[in-house]
């Protein structure tokens, strides 16, 4: 069973870049037709899809964040990464990585990491 | 791309049925049959309960069902149980390989 684990700094200063990593265990990040997404959730608020990367490195991003987001994949480390530039307090949230492309289809986030809290503050 | 609209909260007594609505537009919910529903308990990651509007993943009780009419999708939970108390989020494919979530609905089991 594939499992996901997010990691990265819990505190980022305004105007700097946020960088997170998601480590995939229990399977290869490059096997099958899997898509790997980043999704975030500000405290007490709803979910927001940030973007996704395919095993071959193709990416798609939320239009509202596209200018600041880079998602990449490192098959040698079985990891995907998120970089969000020029952060503000509005980027404070729990960040999840999630997998799509299992038996439920490429449009369904069927496995999620536990999430990692990132606070933007000076 | 705006968030899908859900009621902030719904409630029901054990054994009753509740329905949670999710209203989108003709650019997402109304045009694609790729609506999914996620259950989230406090401090936990979301879990998919319904996908492709009406399908249930293996292991999800058949008390959970989904439907769609025009720009509005719905999640119905019948035979409410205490463990169903959670936040529920809808999600729709929005075209151009992007996805949009709803704002979430808090379900209280009275």
Short mmCIF file of C-alpha atoms in Angstrom, two decimals:
data_model
loop_
_atom_site.label_atom_id
_atom_site.label_comp_id
_atom_site.label_asym_id
_atom_site.label_seq_id
_atom_site.Cartn_x
_atom_site.Cartn_y
_atom_site.Cartn_z
CA UNK A 1 0.00 0.00 0.00
CA UNK A 2 1.45 3.34 -1.07
CA UNK A 3 2.00 5.85 1.71
CA UNK A 4 2.89 9.54 1.48
CA UNK A 5 4.82 11.69 3.96
CA UNK A 6 5.26 15.43 3.66
CA UNK A 7 8.24 17.24 5.14
CA UNK A 8 9.74 20.70 5.20
CA UNK A 9 10.16 23.88 7.25
CA UNK A 10 7.22 24.74 9.46
CA UNK A 11 7.99 28.46 9.40
CA UNK A 12 8.73 30.63 6.38
CA UNK A 13 9.29 34.39 6.29
CA UNK A 14 7.11 36.61 4.11
CA UNK A 15 8.42 37.17 0.56
CA UNK A 16 10.59 34.06 0.77
CA UNK A 17 9.96 30.71 -0.91
CA UNK A 18 8.23 27.73 0.65
CA UNK A 19 9.74 24.34 -0.21
CA UNK A 20 8.19 21.00 0.72
CA UNK A 21 8.94 17.39 -0.11
CA UNK A 22 6.64 14.40 -0.27
CA UNK A 23 8.25 10.98 0.10
CA UNK A 24 6.45 8.00 -1.41
CA UNK A 25 6.84 4.62 0.27
CA UNK A 26 5.35 1.22 -0.42
CA UNK A 27 5.66 1.64 -4.16
CA UNK A 28 7.53 3.41 -6.93
CA UNK A 29 6.60 7.00 -7.73
CA UNK A 30 7.15 6.22 -11.40
CA UNK A 31 5.06 3.07 -11.64
CA UNK A 32 1.69 3.09 -13.29
CA UNK A 33 -0.20 6.08 -14.55
CA UNK A 34 -0.09 8.01 -11.31
CA UNK A 35 -0.49 11.74 -10.81
CA UNK A 36 0.88 13.41 -7.72
CA UNK A 37 -0.80 16.54 -6.41
CA UNK A 38 -0.27 19.17 -3.76
CA UNK A 39 -3.37 20.40 -1.94
CA UNK A 40 -3.51 22.90 0.91
CA UNK A 41 -5.94 23.84 3.67
CA UNK A 42 -5.78 27.06 5.69
CA UNK A 43 -6.86 26.61 9.29
CA UNK A 44 -10.64 26.28 9.53
CA UNK A 45 -11.06 26.64 5.79
CA UNK A 46 -11.57 24.52 2.72
CA UNK A 47 -9.21 22.59 0.48
CA UNK A 48 -7.39 24.18 -2.45
CA UNK A 49 -5.77 22.19 -5.24
CA UNK A 50 -2.34 23.65 -5.97
CA UNK A 51 -1.12 21.52 -8.84
CA UNK A 52 0.11 18.10 -9.93
CA UNK A 53 3.00 16.32 -11.60
CA UNK A 54 2.90 13.19 -13.72
CA UNK A 55 5.51 10.47 -13.41
CA UNK A 56 7.11 11.73 -16.63
CA UNK A 57 7.42 15.23 -15.20
CA UNK A 58 4.46 16.93 -16.94
CA UNK A 59 2.81 19.49 -14.66
CA UNK A 60 -0.52 21.29 -14.31
CA UNK A 61 -1.17 24.17 -11.92
CA UNK A 62 -4.06 26.06 -10.35
CA UNK A 63 -4.37 29.21 -12.48
CA UNK A 64 -4.55 31.39 -9.36
CA UNK A 65 -1.16 30.13 -8.14
CA UNK A 66 0.53 29.26 -11.40
CA UNK A 67 2.91 32.24 -11.43
CA UNK A 68 4.38 31.25 -8.06
CA UNK A 69 4.30 27.44 -8.09
CA UNK A 70 6.76 24.81 -9.24
CA UNK A 71 6.12 21.10 -8.71
CA UNK A 72 8.76 18.56 -9.62
CA UNK A 73 9.42 14.86 -9.31
CA UNK A 74 12.61 12.98 -8.41
CA UNK A 75 12.18 9.36 -9.34
CA UNK A 76 15.60 8.40 -7.94
CA UNK A 77 14.50 9.52 -4.47
CA UNK A 78 10.83 8.52 -4.86
CA UNK A 79 9.87 12.10 -4.01
CA UNK A 80 7.89 15.01 -5.33
CA UNK A 81 8.50 18.58 -4.36
CA UNK A 82 6.60 21.86 -4.08
CA UNK A 83 8.08 25.31 -4.31
CA UNK A 84 5.89 28.35 -3.73
CA UNK A 85 7.58 31.71 -4.15
CA UNK A 86 6.87 35.16 -2.70
CA UNK A 87 4.77 33.80 0.15
CA UNK A 88 2.48 35.88 2.32
CA UNK A 89 0.40 35.15 5.41
CA UNK A 90 -2.35 33.94 3.07
CA UNK A 91 -0.16 30.95 2.22
CA UNK A 92 -0.26 29.73 5.83
CA UNK A 93 -1.91 26.32 5.68
CA UNK A 94 -1.61 22.58 6.08
CA UNK A 95 -0.08 21.24 2.88
CA UNK A 96 -0.97 17.75 1.68
CA UNK A 97 0.43 15.63 -1.07
CA UNK A 98 -2.01 13.22 -2.68
CA UNK A 99 -1.98 10.52 -5.31
CA UNK A 100 -4.46 10.08 -8.14
CA UNK A 101 -4.63 7.45 -10.85
CA UNK A 102 -5.40 4.35 -8.87
CA UNK A 103 -8.36 2.10 -9.50
CA UNK A 104 -10.71 5.04 -8.94
CA UNK A 105 -9.23 7.03 -11.82
CA UNK A 106 -6.94 9.94 -12.51
CA UNK A 107 -9.45 12.48 -11.24
CA UNK A 108 -9.67 11.03 -7.73
CA UNK A 109 -7.27 11.72 -4.87
CA UNK A 110 -7.27 8.24 -3.37
CA UNK A 111 -4.22 8.39 -1.10
CA UNK A 112 -3.18 11.38 1.01
CA UNK A 113 -0.26 12.19 3.22
CA UNK A 114 -0.88 13.27 6.81
CA UNK A 115 -0.16 16.89 5.93
CA UNK A 116 2.42 19.36 7.16
CA UNK A 117 1.67 22.76 8.69
CA UNK A 118 3.44 25.76 7.22
CA UNK A 119 3.22 29.18 8.85
CA UNK A 120 4.28 32.34 7.04
CA UNK A 121 5.44 34.86 9.59
CA UNK A 122 8.36 37.12 10.30
CA UNK B 1 -11.88 29.28 -11.18
CA UNK B 2 -14.01 29.82 -8.05
CA UNK B 3 -14.54 27.39 -5.21
CA UNK B 4 -17.66 25.25 -5.37
CA UNK B 5 -20.45 26.35 -3.04
CA UNK B 6 -21.47 24.14 -0.12
CA UNK B 7 -23.63 24.86 2.93
CA UNK B 8 -21.50 25.66 5.95
CA UNK B 9 -23.25 23.10 8.11
CA UNK B 10 -25.92 20.40 8.16
CA UNK B 11 -27.18 18.21 10.95
CA UNK B 12 -29.27 15.13 11.54
CA UNK B 13 -30.14 12.59 14.18
CA UNK B 14 -28.85 9.02 14.19
CA UNK B 15 -30.73 6.90 11.68
CA UNK B 16 -31.89 9.88 9.64
CA UNK B 17 -30.71 10.94 6.19
CA UNK B 18 -28.93 14.16 5.27
CA UNK B 19 -28.02 15.63 1.92
CA UNK B 20 -25.14 18.00 1.25
CA UNK B 21 -25.23 20.11 -1.89
CA UNK B 22 -22.32 21.32 -3.99
CA UNK B 23 -23.02 24.01 -6.56
CA UNK B 24 -20.63 24.80 -9.34
CA UNK B 25 -20.93 26.19 -12.84
CA UNK B 26 -21.29 25.07 -16.42
CA UNK B 27 -17.48 25.01 -16.55
CA UNK B 28 -17.03 22.34 -13.88
CA UNK B 29 -19.84 20.40 -12.14
CA UNK B 30 -22.30 21.06 -14.92
CA UNK B 31 -20.17 19.72 -17.73
CA UNK B 32 -18.04 16.95 -16.24
CA UNK B 33 -19.05 13.77 -14.43
CA UNK B 34 -15.89 13.96 -12.36
CA UNK B 35 -17.30 15.01 -9.00
CA UNK B 36 -15.88 13.42 -5.89
CA UNK B 37 -16.64 13.77 -2.18
CA UNK B 38 -14.16 13.64 0.68
CA UNK B 39 -14.73 13.07 4.38
CA UNK B 40 -12.35 14.70 6.84
CA UNK B 41 -12.31 14.09 10.57
CA UNK B 42 -10.54 16.68 12.78
CA UNK B 43 -6.78 16.53 12.44
CA UNK B 44 -6.95 13.85 9.76
CA UNK B 45 -6.36 13.77 6.03
CA UNK B 46 -9.38 13.68 3.72
CA UNK B 47 -10.74 10.33 2.54
CA UNK B 48 -12.61 9.78 -0.71
CA UNK B 49 -16.18 8.61 -0.19
CA UNK B 50 -17.72 9.09 -3.65
CA UNK B 51 -16.11 9.57 -7.07
CA UNK B 52 -17.33 10.10 -10.62
CA UNK B 53 -20.58 11.52 -9.14
CA UNK B 54 -22.07 8.20 -8.01
CA UNK B 55 -19.34 5.58 -7.49
CA UNK B 56 -18.21 4.31 -4.10
CA UNK B 57 -14.64 3.13 -3.48
CA UNK B 58 -14.20 -0.29 -1.98
CA UNK B 59 -14.83 -0.20 1.76
CA UNK B 60 -17.14 2.82 1.81
CA UNK B 61 -20.56 1.93 3.24
CA UNK B 62 -23.49 1.96 0.83
CA UNK B 63 -25.14 4.50 3.15
CA UNK B 64 -23.17 7.05 1.16
CA UNK B 65 -24.50 7.95 -2.27
CA UNK B 66 -23.98 10.70 -4.81
CA UNK B 67 -25.96 12.36 -7.55
CA UNK B 68 -25.88 15.36 -9.84
CA UNK B 69 -28.39 17.63 -11.52
CA UNK B 70 -27.24 20.44 -13.80
CA UNK B 71 -24.61 22.47 -11.92
CA UNK B 72 -25.31 20.93 -8.51
CA UNK B 73 -23.94 17.69 -7.10
CA UNK B 74 -25.23 16.12 -3.90
CA UNK B 75 -23.98 13.70 -1.28
CA UNK B 76 -26.61 11.79 0.67
CA UNK B 77 -25.84 9.91 3.85
CA UNK B 78 -28.61 7.62 5.01
CA UNK B 79 -28.89 5.85 8.35
CA UNK B 80 -26.69 8.48 10.03
CA UNK B 81 -24.19 7.19 12.53
CA UNK B 82 -22.13 9.06 15.10
CA UNK B 83 -18.95 8.26 13.18
CA UNK B 84 -20.26 10.17 10.16
CA UNK B 85 -19.77 13.45 12.02
CA UNK B 86 -17.03 15.17 10.04
CA UNK B 87 -16.34 17.82 7.41
CA UNK B 88 -17.27 16.95 3.84
CA UNK B 89 -15.77 18.47 0.72
CA UNK B 90 -16.84 18.15 -2.88
CA UNK B 91 -14.35 18.36 -5.72
CA UNK B 92 -14.84 18.71 -9.45
CA UNK B 93 -12.67 18.57 -12.52
CA UNK B 94 -12.67 22.11 -13.93
CA UNK B 95 -11.15 21.56 -17.35
CA UNK B 96 -7.60 22.17 -18.59
CA UNK B 97 -6.31 19.56 -16.14
CA UNK B 98 -7.31 21.54 -13.06
CA UNK B 99 -9.49 20.70 -10.05
CA UNK B 100 -11.62 22.81 -7.75
CA UNK B 101 -12.89 22.02 -4.25
CA UNK B 102 -15.89 23.22 -2.32
CA UNK B 103 -15.63 25.25 0.86
CA UNK B 104 -16.65 22.30 3.01
CA UNK B 105 -19.71 21.34 5.07
CA UNK B 106 -19.63 20.44 8.74
CA UNK B 107 -21.96 17.52 9.47
CA UNK B 108 -23.20 17.30 13.04
CA UNK B 109 -24.90 14.13 14.25
CA UNK B 110 -27.29 15.26 16.98
#
